[in-house]
């Protein structure tokens, strides 16, 4: 499973990219707002740090407007992926952009029917928002299972990108289901490495090592 980070914070992206574990980045208008930067500058800087897909979301809501913004954004770098919302205009834009060879991430997906349409529109990625479904009392991860089943039935090439992740269990569940990608907030990405027994075990090894008086080099 590929790991994308869900942020527009360049500092955090730089730190995560240095681990070698980062496969891409997703942003959205709210994340760009939080970064305090100008969309095109932020995307350009992120693309200089990460080789994998970097999602930049259009903000127009009509097809023509989305297309114009997408054509502008995709010129920023080769790894820009255009993010469009799951609306009729978004799907129309997705179809056209994918025919042009541009990677498209269809976002704000909350149902299997929507995911089916995104695949038919040639999306490179579908972004089902599991956390926001959990928030309203649904089981967000059930949607992931349904989409994977549907895509497998027809060998759709659209990657399932699990989004709106709220905790490490979402990541593990996504991996068990065979989701292609998880886009993960930085804090949760760092939490994935943590286990108290790892810390405890390492402390004990180092204490015993100190008793030997040796050094490896
Ligand atoms: C996906 O690409 C979105 O940016 C993101 O996962 C939304 O998550 P949220 O529900 O935490 O805002």
Coordinates of N, CA and C in Angstrom, one line a residue, residues 12 184-192:
X12 N 6.3 19.9 7.2 CA 6.0 18.5 7.5 C 6.3 17.5 6.4
X184 N -2.7 10.1 4.6 CA -2.7 10.1 6.1 C -2.2 11.4 6.6
X185 N -2.9 12.0 7.6 CA -2.4 13.2 8.2 C -1.0 13.0 8.9
X186 N -0.1 14.0 8.9 CA 1.2 13.8 9.4 C 1.3 13.1 10.8
X187 N 0.4 13.6 11.7 CA 0.5 13.1 13.0 C 0.2 11.6 13.1
X188 N -0.7 11.1 12.3 CA -1.0 9.7 12.3 C 0.1 8.9 11.6
X189 N 0.7 9.5 10.6 CA 1.9 8.8 10.0 C 3.0 8.6 11.0
X190 N 3.3 9.6 11.8 CA 4.3 9.4 12.8 C 3.9 8.4 13.9
X191 N 2.6 8.4 14.2 CA 2.1 7.4 15.2 C 2.2 6.0 14.8
X192 N 2.2 5.7 13.5 CA 2.3 4.4 13.0 C 3.5 3.6 13.4

